[in-house]
Every structure is written in structure tokens, then in C-alpha cells.
């Protein structure tokens, strides 16, 4: 049982490039979340999903897209990366009846 | 969701109790108080949550004032491994898809 895993762990992009961050969970959780954390700050919610095939916007969704084609995976896409998107990205998942979110180890993204 | 206010940092001696305060004066009747912590740069970890009664688990105790405008997280016997940023979050929980808005948290320094 690996819990929540994130791929890649670290990535460097040039401005304008695109990429996809993958979050996978093996706990059969219905809910999944993407957060970003800038230096010295708390996490901010980007997008979330309440089940396979559904997604919704969080606090800071601009510049990101998401997809949840399979229950165990939640993808975060950057179509045209900007330096302001340099951050650490955390994914989390939660079982429907539980109040506890389980977080992944994070992906560090640097946009030059 | 209601906003929370936490001191930016606190120190605690190893083996002593750590009492972390949180103000949430605008909390509404259906909002829960959650505590998470983030050790170094790892993904946040759930600690405890409550609505109006005091709660205790194997990690910590949560004391919520009668008017629910503030709360205190208590780590009964702090160890060096408890050094982390502690986040107090107020949310309607499952009734709002468990969307969390993290503030800057309190950096707890446990000293030998």
C-alpha cells in the first residue's frame, strides 16, 4: 500500500513549456485534491475532484487544468508554464466518509 | 470558510507540553476545526479535528473554547520529531467537499 504518490519529484521547465503532474492513490479514495505551496506560505487549493470524471475549481485555478479519468489518478496540467507557477505541488486524497486528507510527498517545479 | 490566526512561531522544551493557540472568531456553527502539521517540506499530516467538544487521540488533544472562537492544540510530551509547521484550519469539512484553506501556520521548534 503506497498511499499517495506523485510523479515527477522535481522538474525544471522553460517559460511557455507544458507538462503534466501525476498523482496516484491506491486507497480507493473518492476525493482528490491539488495544492500549491509557495516559499514560506501555506498550501492553496488549485483544483479538486469528488469522483471519477468530475473536477472543480479551488482557490487558485488559473493557468492549470485537471483530469480524473480513472479513480486512482488525478492529473494536473500546465499548458504554458510561467515563472509565477514555480512552486511545490502537493496532491491529497480522501475517503468519502472520512475527514482526513492524505498527502503525497510533493513535486518541486521550477519555471525559468 | 472562517479565517484563522496563529502565532508565526513558538518554542517548546523537549518532554514538555506544547500548547499551540488558534483564533477563529468568525467561525460558524457548522464549521469544524482541523489541525495538520508539515514536517520539513513533506506533505501535511492530519493530527486531529473537532466541532465543539474537546477531542483526544494518540497524537494530541484539541481544546475548543465554549464560544468556539479559539482553540488550542496540545502535544502532551513534545519530542524533537514534533518540530514542524502546525496549521489550524476551519472548514465545513465533508459538507463543503473538505476544501481546506491553509494559512501560514505556527512553526514549532522543539529544543533539547
CSV table of C-alpha atoms in Angstrom, one decimal:
chain,number,residue,atom,x,y,z
A,1,UNK,CA,0.0,0.0,0.0
A,2,UNK,CA,2.0,3.0,-1.3
A,3,UNK,CA,-0.6,5.6,-0.3
A,4,UNK,CA,-0.4,8.8,-2.4
A,5,UNK,CA,2.5,9.0,-4.9
A,6,UNK,CA,3.4,11.9,-7.1
A,7,UNK,CA,5.4,12.0,-10.4
A,8,UNK,CA,7.9,13.6,-11.0
A,9,UNK,CA,9.6,14.6,-7.8
A,10,UNK,CA,11.3,17.6,-9.4
A,11,UNK,CA,11.2,19.3,-12.8
A,12,UNK,CA,12.6,22.4,-14.5
A,13,UNK,CA,10.6,24.0,-17.3
A,14,UNK,CA,11.2,27.0,-19.5
A,15,UNK,CA,8.5,29.6,-19.8
A,16,UNK,CA,5.9,28.5,-22.2
A,17,UNK,CA,6.5,24.8,-22.0
A,18,UNK,CA,3.8,22.4,-20.9
A,19,UNK,CA,3.8,19.5,-18.6
A,20,UNK,CA,1.6,17.1,-16.6
A,21,UNK,CA,1.9,16.2,-13.0
A,22,UNK,CA,0.6,12.8,-12.0
A,23,UNK,CA,-1.0,11.9,-8.7
A,24,UNK,CA,-1.8,8.3,-7.9
A,25,UNK,CA,-3.5,6.8,-4.9
A,26,UNK,CA,-4.1,3.1,-4.1
A,27,UNK,CA,-6.6,3.6,-1.3
A,28,UNK,CA,-9.7,3.7,-3.5
A,29,UNK,CA,-10.5,7.2,-2.3
A,30,UNK,CA,-13.2,9.2,-3.9
A,31,UNK,CA,-11.9,12.7,-3.4
A,32,UNK,CA,-8.6,14.0,-4.7
A,33,UNK,CA,-7.0,17.5,-4.4
A,34,UNK,CA,-4.2,19.5,-5.9
A,35,UNK,CA,-2.5,22.2,-3.8
A,36,UNK,CA,0.5,24.5,-4.4
A,37,UNK,CA,2.8,25.9,-1.7
A,38,UNK,CA,5.0,28.9,-2.3
A,39,UNK,CA,8.0,29.6,-0.1
A,40,UNK,CA,7.1,30.5,3.5
A,41,UNK,CA,3.4,30.1,2.8
A,42,UNK,CA,0.6,27.7,3.5
A,43,UNK,CA,-1.0,25.5,0.9
A,44,UNK,CA,-3.5,26.8,-1.6
A,45,UNK,CA,-6.1,24.7,-3.3
A,46,UNK,CA,-5.9,24.6,-7.1
A,47,UNK,CA,-8.5,22.1,-8.2
A,48,UNK,CA,-10.3,19.1,-6.6
A,49,UNK,CA,-12.3,16.1,-7.7
A,50,UNK,CA,-15.2,14.4,-5.9
A,51,UNK,CA,-15.1,11.3,-8.1
A,52,UNK,CA,-14.0,9.8,-11.4
A,53,UNK,CA,-14.9,12.1,-14.3
A,54,UNK,CA,-15.6,15.1,-12.1
A,55,UNK,CA,-13.4,18.1,-11.3
A,56,UNK,CA,-14.0,21.5,-9.7
A,57,UNK,CA,-12.0,24.8,-9.2
A,58,UNK,CA,-10.4,25.7,-6.0
A,59,UNK,CA,-8.9,28.9,-4.7
A,60,UNK,CA,-6.2,29.4,-7.4
A,61,UNK,CA,-7.2,27.5,-10.6
A,62,UNK,CA,-6.0,29.9,-13.3
A,63,UNK,CA,-3.3,28.5,-15.5
A,64,UNK,CA,-4.0,24.9,-14.6
A,65,UNK,CA,-6.2,22.2,-15.9
A,66,UNK,CA,-7.0,18.8,-14.4
A,67,UNK,CA,-8.5,15.5,-15.3
A,68,UNK,CA,-9.7,12.4,-13.4
A,69,UNK,CA,-10.3,9.8,-16.0
A,70,UNK,CA,-9.5,7.0,-13.5
A,71,UNK,CA,-10.5,6.9,-9.9
A,72,UNK,CA,-6.9,6.3,-8.7
A,73,UNK,CA,-5.3,9.1,-10.8
A,74,UNK,CA,-5.6,12.9,-10.7
A,75,UNK,CA,-3.6,14.8,-13.3
A,76,UNK,CA,-2.6,18.5,-13.1
A,77,UNK,CA,-1.6,20.1,-16.4
A,78,UNK,CA,0.2,23.3,-17.1
A,79,UNK,CA,-0.4,24.3,-20.7
A,80,UNK,CA,2.0,27.2,-20.9
A,81,UNK,CA,4.2,27.4,-17.8
A,82,UNK,CA,5.0,30.8,-16.3
A,83,UNK,CA,7.7,31.7,-13.6
A,84,UNK,CA,4.8,32.5,-11.2
A,85,UNK,CA,4.0,28.8,-11.3
A,86,UNK,CA,7.3,27.9,-9.6
A,87,UNK,CA,6.1,26.2,-6.5
A,88,UNK,CA,5.8,22.9,-4.7
A,89,UNK,CA,2.7,20.9,-5.7
A,90,UNK,CA,1.0,18.6,-3.3
A,91,UNK,CA,-1.7,16.1,-4.1
A,92,UNK,CA,-4.1,14.7,-1.5
A,93,UNK,CA,-6.8,12.1,-1.4
A,94,UNK,CA,-9.7,11.4,1.0
A,95,UNK,CA,-12.2,8.6,1.5
A,96,UNK,CA,-15.8,9.9,1.3
A,97,UNK,CA,-16.8,9.2,4.8
A,98,UNK,CA,-13.5,10.4,6.4
A,99,UNK,CA,-12.4,13.9,7.3
A,100,UNK,CA,-8.7,13.0,6.8
A,101,UNK,CA,-6.8,14.0,3.8
A,102,UNK,CA,-3.7,12.0,2.9
A,103,UNK,CA,-0.9,14.0,1.2
A,104,UNK,CA,1.7,12.9,-1.3
A,105,UNK,CA,5.4,13.9,-1.0
A,106,UNK,CA,5.2,16.8,-3.4
A,107,UNK,CA,6.6,17.8,-6.8
A,108,UNK,CA,9.0,20.7,-6.9
A,109,UNK,CA,8.6,22.7,-10.1
A,110,UNK,CA,10.9,25.4,-11.2
A,111,UNK,CA,9.9,27.6,-14.2
A,112,UNK,CA,12.7,29.6,-15.7
B,1,UNK,CA,-14.8,29.3,5.5
B,2,UNK,CA,-13.7,31.2,8.5
B,3,UNK,CA,-10.2,32.7,8.7
B,4,UNK,CA,-7.7,31.6,11.4
B,5,UNK,CA,-4.9,33.5,13.2
B,6,UNK,CA,-1.9,31.7,14.6
B,7,UNK,CA,1.4,32.9,16.1
B,8,UNK,CA,4.2,32.6,13.5
B,9,UNK,CA,6.5,30.6,15.8
B,10,UNK,CA,6.8,29.0,19.2
B,11,UNK,CA,9.5,27.2,21.2
B,12,UNK,CA,9.0,24.3,23.4
B,13,UNK,CA,11.4,22.2,25.5
B,14,UNK,CA,11.7,18.5,24.7
B,15,UNK,CA,9.4,16.5,27.1
B,16,UNK,CA,7.2,19.4,27.9
B,17,UNK,CA,3.7,20.0,26.7
B,18,UNK,CA,3.4,22.2,23.6
B,19,UNK,CA,0.3,24.4,23.5
B,20,UNK,CA,-0.5,25.9,20.1
B,21,UNK,CA,-3.2,28.5,20.0
B,22,UNK,CA,-5.5,29.4,17.2
B,23,UNK,CA,-8.1,32.2,16.9
B,24,UNK,CA,-11.1,31.7,14.7
B,25,UNK,CA,-13.5,34.4,15.9
B,26,UNK,CA,-15.7,34.3,12.7
B,27,UNK,CA,-16.3,30.5,12.9
B,28,UNK,CA,-19.9,29.5,12.1
B,29,UNK,CA,-21.9,26.8,13.8
B,30,UNK,CA,-21.3,24.1,11.1
B,31,UNK,CA,-17.6,24.6,10.8
B,32,UNK,CA,-15.0,22.2,12.2
B,33,UNK,CA,-11.6,23.0,13.5
B,34,UNK,CA,-8.8,20.8,11.9
B,35,UNK,CA,-5.1,20.6,12.7
B,36,UNK,CA,-2.5,19.4,10.3
B,37,UNK,CA,1.3,19.6,10.5
B,38,UNK,CA,4.1,19.7,8.0
B,39,UNK,CA,7.4,18.3,8.9
B,40,UNK,CA,10.3,19.9,6.9
B,41,UNK,CA,9.0,20.0,3.3
B,42,UNK,CA,6.9,16.8,3.4
B,43,UNK,CA,3.2,16.7,2.7
B,44,UNK,CA,1.0,17.8,5.5
B,45,UNK,CA,-0.1,15.2,8.1
B,46,UNK,CA,-3.5,15.1,9.8
B,47,UNK,CA,-3.5,15.4,13.5
B,48,UNK,CA,-7.0,15.9,14.9
B,49,UNK,CA,-10.3,17.7,14.3
B,50,UNK,CA,-13.3,18.7,16.3
B,51,UNK,CA,-16.6,20.6,16.2
B,52,UNK,CA,-17.3,21.8,19.8
B,53,UNK,CA,-16.3,19.1,22.2
B,54,UNK,CA,-12.7,18.6,23.3
B,55,UNK,CA,-11.0,15.7,21.4
B,56,UNK,CA,-8.1,13.5,22.1
B,57,UNK,CA,-6.2,10.9,20.1
B,58,UNK,CA,-2.9,9.2,20.2
B,59,UNK,CA,-1.1,12.2,18.8
B,60,UNK,CA,-2.7,15.2,20.5
B,61,UNK,CA,-5.6,16.9,22.3
B,62,UNK,CA,-7.8,19.6,20.9
B,63,UNK,CA,-9.4,22.1,23.3
B,64,UNK,CA,-12.1,24.3,21.8
B,65,UNK,CA,-13.5,27.2,23.9
B,66,UNK,CA,-17.2,27.2,24.7
B,67,UNK,CA,-17.9,30.1,22.3
B,68,UNK,CA,-15.8,28.3,19.7
B,69,UNK,CA,-13.8,31.4,18.8
B,70,UNK,CA,-10.5,29.9,19.7
B,71,UNK,CA,-8.8,26.5,20.2
B,72,UNK,CA,-5.6,25.0,21.4
B,73,UNK,CA,-3.7,22.0,20.2
B,74,UNK,CA,-1.8,20.2,22.9
B,75,UNK,CA,1.1,17.9,22.3
B,76,UNK,CA,1.5,16.4,25.8
B,77,UNK,CA,5.1,15.4,25.6
B,78,UNK,CA,6.9,17.1,22.7
B,79,UNK,CA,9.8,15.4,21.1
B,80,UNK,CA,12.4,16.7,18.6
B,81,UNK,CA,10.4,14.9,15.9
B,82,UNK,CA,7.4,17.2,16.6
B,83,UNK,CA,9.4,20.2,15.2
B,84,UNK,CA,7.1,21.2,12.3
B,85,UNK,CA,4.7,23.9,11.0
B,86,UNK,CA,1.3,23.4,12.5
B,87,UNK,CA,-1.8,24.6,10.6
B,88,UNK,CA,-5.1,25.3,12.1
B,89,UNK,CA,-7.9,25.2,9.6
B,90,UNK,CA,-11.6,25.9,9.8
B,91,UNK,CA,-13.9,24.3,7.3
B,92,UNK,CA,-17.3,22.8,6.8
B,93,UNK,CA,-15.5,19.6,6.1
B,94,UNK,CA,-17.4,16.9,4.3
B,95,UNK,CA,-20.3,19.4,3.7
B,96,UNK,CA,-18.0,21.5,1.6
B,97,UNK,CA,-16.1,18.7,-0.1
B,98,UNK,CA,-13.4,19.0,2.6
B,99,UNK,CA,-11.8,22.0,0.8
B,100,UNK,CA,-9.1,23.4,3.0
B,101,UNK,CA,-7.6,26.9,3.1
B,102,UNK,CA,-4.3,26.8,4.8
B,103,UNK,CA,-2.8,29.9,6.4
B,104,UNK,CA,0.8,30.4,7.3
B,105,UNK,CA,0.7,28.2,10.4
B,106,UNK,CA,2.9,28.2,13.5
B,107,UNK,CA,6.4,26.9,13.3
B,108,UNK,CA,7.0,24.9,16.5
B,109,UNK,CA,10.6,24.5,17.5
B,110,UNK,CA,11.2,21.7,20.0
B,111,UNK,CA,14.5,22.2,21.7
B,112,UNK,CA,16.6,19.6,23.7
